[in-house]
C-alpha cells in the first residue's frame, strides 16, 4: 500500500479518494481481492474493489536483431498468445526484481543473460490493482534448458525478428499490454 493511499496526496493535499475500511472478500496463493469503503473529496462514500497481487518482472531477451518470446494458453481470454517472459514469485513472496528477472528468464526460456539492465517500472490495470512490473532488457544470452512451473507446461518459446514482432501485434497474436509497454520502454531507452 503506498503512502498516498494512507496519507496526503503528492501535492500535500488530501487524496481524491480515501479508504475508511477494508475487508478481504477472496484470497488464494496468487492474489487477494478486497472491498474498500471509501470517501471522496466531497464527503460522499462508496466502495472500491481492489485486486492485490505482487509486483512482477518482465524480461525482454534480445538477440540478433530480434527477441526470444514465449507463447502459452491464457485461460481468462481463452486462447494462446505471445509475450515476453514474465512472472512473480510463488506464494506472493517478495523477491528482489533483478533476482526474479534472472529466475523468470531461465525458467521460461532456459537462457541466462550476461547483461540484464533495468529499463523501467510501470503499473498495470491501475484502476483495479496496485500491481506493477519492472522491465529488464536481457542481452549476451547463453542457452540452457527451461525449468517451467506446472502452470507453464504448455509454454512454447521461439525467436522472432522485430518485423515479425510488429506483425504479431498487428494480427492480434500479441495482445499482452505489459509486453507492448515493455517494447515501448525499450524503444525509448534506445533513443
Short mmCIF file of C-alpha atoms in Angstrom, two decimals:
data_model
loop_
_atom_site.label_atom_id
_atom_site.label_comp_id
_atom_site.label_asym_id
_atom_site.label_seq_id
_atom_site.Cartn_x
_atom_site.Cartn_y
_atom_site.Cartn_z
CA UNK A 1 0.00 0.00 0.00
CA UNK A 2 1.51 3.34 -0.98
CA UNK A 3 1.81 6.33 1.34
CA UNK A 4 -0.52 8.26 -0.97
CA UNK A 5 -3.41 5.94 -0.15
CA UNK A 6 -2.84 6.33 3.57
CA UNK A 7 -1.82 9.98 3.86
CA UNK A 8 -1.54 13.17 1.88
CA UNK A 9 -1.58 13.42 -1.89
CA UNK A 10 1.65 14.07 -3.75
CA UNK A 11 0.99 17.82 -3.63
CA UNK A 12 0.34 17.83 0.13
CA UNK A 13 -3.45 17.86 -0.22
CA UNK A 14 -5.82 15.10 0.77
CA UNK A 15 -6.08 12.39 -1.92
CA UNK A 16 -9.22 12.35 -4.06
CA UNK A 17 -10.29 9.01 -2.57
CA UNK A 18 -9.57 7.94 0.99
CA UNK A 19 -10.01 4.44 2.44
CA UNK A 20 -12.27 4.27 5.51
CA UNK A 21 -12.41 0.49 5.98
CA UNK A 22 -11.35 -2.65 4.15
CA UNK A 23 -12.28 -6.32 4.11
CA UNK A 24 -10.83 -9.30 2.25
CA UNK A 25 -13.50 -10.99 0.12
CA UNK A 26 -11.29 -13.63 -1.54
CA UNK A 27 -7.73 -14.89 -1.20
CA UNK A 28 -5.55 -17.54 -2.84
CA UNK A 29 -1.78 -18.08 -3.24
CA UNK A 30 -1.65 -15.60 -6.15
CA UNK A 31 -3.90 -12.72 -5.09
CA UNK A 32 -6.11 -11.05 -2.52
CA UNK A 33 -9.37 -9.39 -3.52
CA UNK A 34 -10.63 -6.79 -1.12
CA UNK A 35 -13.54 -4.39 -0.91
CA UNK A 36 -12.73 -0.97 0.50
CA UNK A 37 -15.19 1.50 1.90
CA UNK A 38 -14.03 4.85 0.52
CA UNK A 39 -14.71 8.54 0.96
CA UNK A 40 -14.39 11.05 -1.90
CA UNK A 41 -13.32 14.69 -1.63
CA UNK A 42 -16.95 15.86 -1.42
CA UNK A 43 -17.57 13.55 1.55
CA UNK A 44 -19.68 11.04 -0.40
CA UNK A 45 -18.95 7.40 0.32
CA UNK A 46 -18.82 4.31 -1.79
CA UNK A 47 -16.99 1.02 -2.32
CA UNK A 48 -13.96 0.15 -4.40
CA UNK A 49 -12.92 -3.38 -5.36
CA UNK A 50 -9.15 -3.92 -5.40
CA UNK A 51 -7.10 -6.90 -6.58
CA UNK A 52 -3.83 -7.09 -4.62
CA UNK A 53 -1.15 -9.02 -6.49
CA UNK A 54 2.60 -8.83 -6.01
CA UNK A 55 4.69 -6.90 -8.47
CA UNK A 56 6.20 -8.94 -11.26
CA UNK A 57 9.08 -8.67 -13.69
CA UNK A 58 9.13 -8.75 -17.45
CA UNK A 59 12.30 -9.58 -19.39
CA UNK A 60 12.96 -8.53 -22.99
CA UNK A 61 15.54 -11.09 -24.23
CA UNK A 62 17.11 -9.54 -27.33
CA UNK A 63 19.49 -11.29 -29.70
CA UNK A 64 20.43 -10.96 -33.39
CA UNK A 65 18.03 -8.10 -34.09
CA UNK A 66 15.01 -9.86 -32.58
CA UNK A 67 13.54 -11.25 -29.40
CA UNK A 68 13.03 -14.57 -27.67
CA UNK A 69 9.33 -14.83 -26.82
CA UNK A 70 7.06 -17.33 -25.15
CA UNK A 71 3.56 -18.43 -26.09
CA UNK A 72 1.04 -20.05 -23.79
CA UNK A 73 -2.65 -20.57 -23.31
CA UNK A 74 -4.17 -17.73 -21.29
CA UNK A 75 -7.21 -19.09 -19.50
CA UNK A 76 -9.01 -15.75 -18.82
CA UNK A 77 -9.10 -14.90 -22.55
CA UNK A 78 -9.44 -18.49 -23.77
CA UNK A 79 -6.59 -18.54 -26.27
CA UNK A 80 -2.84 -18.73 -26.83
CA UNK A 81 -0.83 -15.51 -27.12
CA UNK A 82 2.82 -14.49 -27.38
CA UNK A 83 4.58 -12.35 -24.81
CA UNK A 84 7.95 -11.60 -23.28
CA UNK A 85 8.92 -13.85 -20.34
CA UNK A 86 7.37 -12.53 -17.14
CA UNK A 87 6.23 -13.57 -13.72
CA UNK A 88 6.18 -13.12 -9.97
CA UNK A 89 7.45 -15.24 -7.11
CA UNK A 90 5.30 -18.16 -5.93
CA UNK A 91 3.06 -17.64 -2.90
CA UNK A 92 3.09 -13.83 -3.20
CA UNK A 93 6.65 -13.84 -1.79
CA UNK A 94 8.83 -10.78 -2.25
CA UNK A 95 11.93 -11.36 -4.36
CA UNK A 96 14.24 -8.55 -5.50
CA UNK A 97 13.37 -7.68 -9.11
CA UNK A 98 16.84 -8.40 -10.54
CA UNK A 99 16.93 -11.86 -8.96
CA UNK A 100 13.36 -12.53 -10.07
CA UNK A 101 14.18 -11.44 -13.63
CA UNK A 102 17.09 -13.89 -13.81
CA UNK A 103 14.86 -16.64 -12.43
CA UNK A 104 11.93 -15.99 -14.82
CA UNK A 105 14.19 -15.77 -17.88
CA UNK A 106 15.85 -19.09 -17.03
CA UNK A 107 12.60 -20.85 -16.06
CA UNK A 108 10.65 -19.84 -19.16
CA UNK A 109 13.34 -19.82 -21.85
CA UNK A 110 16.40 -21.59 -20.42
CA UNK A 111 18.53 -18.52 -21.17
CA UNK A 112 20.88 -16.78 -18.79
CA UNK A 113 21.78 -13.18 -19.51
CA UNK A 114 25.33 -11.87 -19.46
CA UNK A 115 23.79 -8.41 -19.21
CA UNK A 116 20.46 -7.65 -17.55
CA UNK A 117 19.60 -3.94 -17.50
CA UNK A 118 16.58 -2.38 -15.78
CA UNK A 119 14.77 -0.09 -18.23
CA UNK A 120 11.72 0.94 -16.23
CA UNK A 121 8.82 0.32 -13.90
CA UNK A 122 5.15 0.52 -14.90
CA UNK A 123 1.77 -0.04 -13.29
CA UNK A 124 -0.73 -2.35 -14.90
CA UNK A 125 -4.51 -2.26 -14.51
CA UNK A 126 -4.13 0.64 -12.10
CA UNK A 127 -7.89 1.12 -12.00
CA UNK A 128 -8.30 -2.20 -10.19
CA UNK A 129 -4.89 -3.12 -8.79
CA UNK A 130 -1.73 -1.60 -7.34
CA UNK A 131 0.36 -4.24 -9.12
CA UNK A 132 3.27 -3.05 -11.18
CA UNK A 133 6.19 -4.54 -13.01
CA UNK A 134 9.87 -3.89 -13.53
CA UNK A 135 11.13 -4.26 -17.10
CA UNK A 136 14.59 -5.65 -17.84
CA UNK A 137 16.49 -5.84 -21.12
CA UNK A 138 18.50 -9.08 -21.40
CA UNK A 139 21.45 -9.43 -23.79
CA UNK A 140 24.55 -11.63 -24.12
CA UNK A 141 22.32 -14.68 -23.84
CA UNK A 142 23.55 -18.20 -23.12
CA UNK A 143 21.11 -21.02 -23.93
CA UNK A 144 20.05 -23.70 -21.47
CA UNK A 145 17.06 -25.87 -20.65
CA UNK A 146 13.84 -24.24 -19.40
CA UNK A 147 12.56 -25.28 -15.97
CA UNK A 148 8.92 -24.28 -16.20
CA UNK A 149 6.33 -24.35 -13.45
CA UNK A 150 3.42 -26.77 -13.78
CA UNK A 151 1.16 -23.89 -14.91
CA UNK A 152 3.56 -23.31 -17.82
CA UNK A 153 3.67 -26.87 -19.15
CA UNK A 154 2.11 -25.85 -22.48
CA UNK A 155 4.52 -22.93 -22.98
CA UNK A 156 6.41 -22.63 -26.25
CA UNK A 157 9.38 -20.43 -26.95
CA UNK A 158 10.98 -19.08 -30.11
CA UNK A 159 12.97 -16.20 -31.56
CA UNK A 160 11.12 -13.57 -33.61
CA UNK A 161 12.57 -10.73 -35.66
CA UNK A 162 11.49 -7.15 -34.97
CA UNK A 163 9.45 -7.22 -38.18
CA UNK A 164 7.69 -10.42 -37.09
CA UNK A 165 7.07 -8.89 -33.64
CA UNK A 166 5.24 -5.98 -35.30
CA UNK A 167 3.28 -8.44 -37.47
CA UNK A 168 2.27 -10.48 -34.39
CA UNK A 169 0.96 -7.28 -32.81
CA UNK A 170 -0.89 -6.24 -35.98
CA UNK A 171 -2.54 -9.66 -36.35
CA UNK A 172 -3.61 -9.90 -32.69
CA UNK A 173 -1.19 -12.70 -31.74
CA UNK A 174 0.45 -10.38 -29.20
CA UNK A 175 -2.21 -8.71 -27.06
CA UNK A 176 -0.37 -8.60 -23.74
CA UNK A 177 -0.30 -4.96 -22.64
CA UNK A 178 2.80 -5.50 -20.49
CA UNK A 179 4.73 -6.85 -23.49
CA UNK A 180 3.74 -3.88 -25.64
CA UNK A 181 4.57 -1.41 -22.86
CA UNK A 182 7.98 -3.06 -22.39
CA UNK A 183 8.64 -2.80 -26.12
CA UNK A 184 7.83 0.92 -25.92
CA UNK A 185 10.19 1.36 -22.95
CA UNK A 186 12.92 -0.43 -24.90
CA UNK A 187 12.39 1.88 -27.88
CA UNK A 188 12.53 4.95 -25.61
CA UNK A 189 15.69 3.69 -23.91
CA UNK A 190 17.33 3.19 -27.31
CA UNK A 191 16.76 6.89 -28.04
#
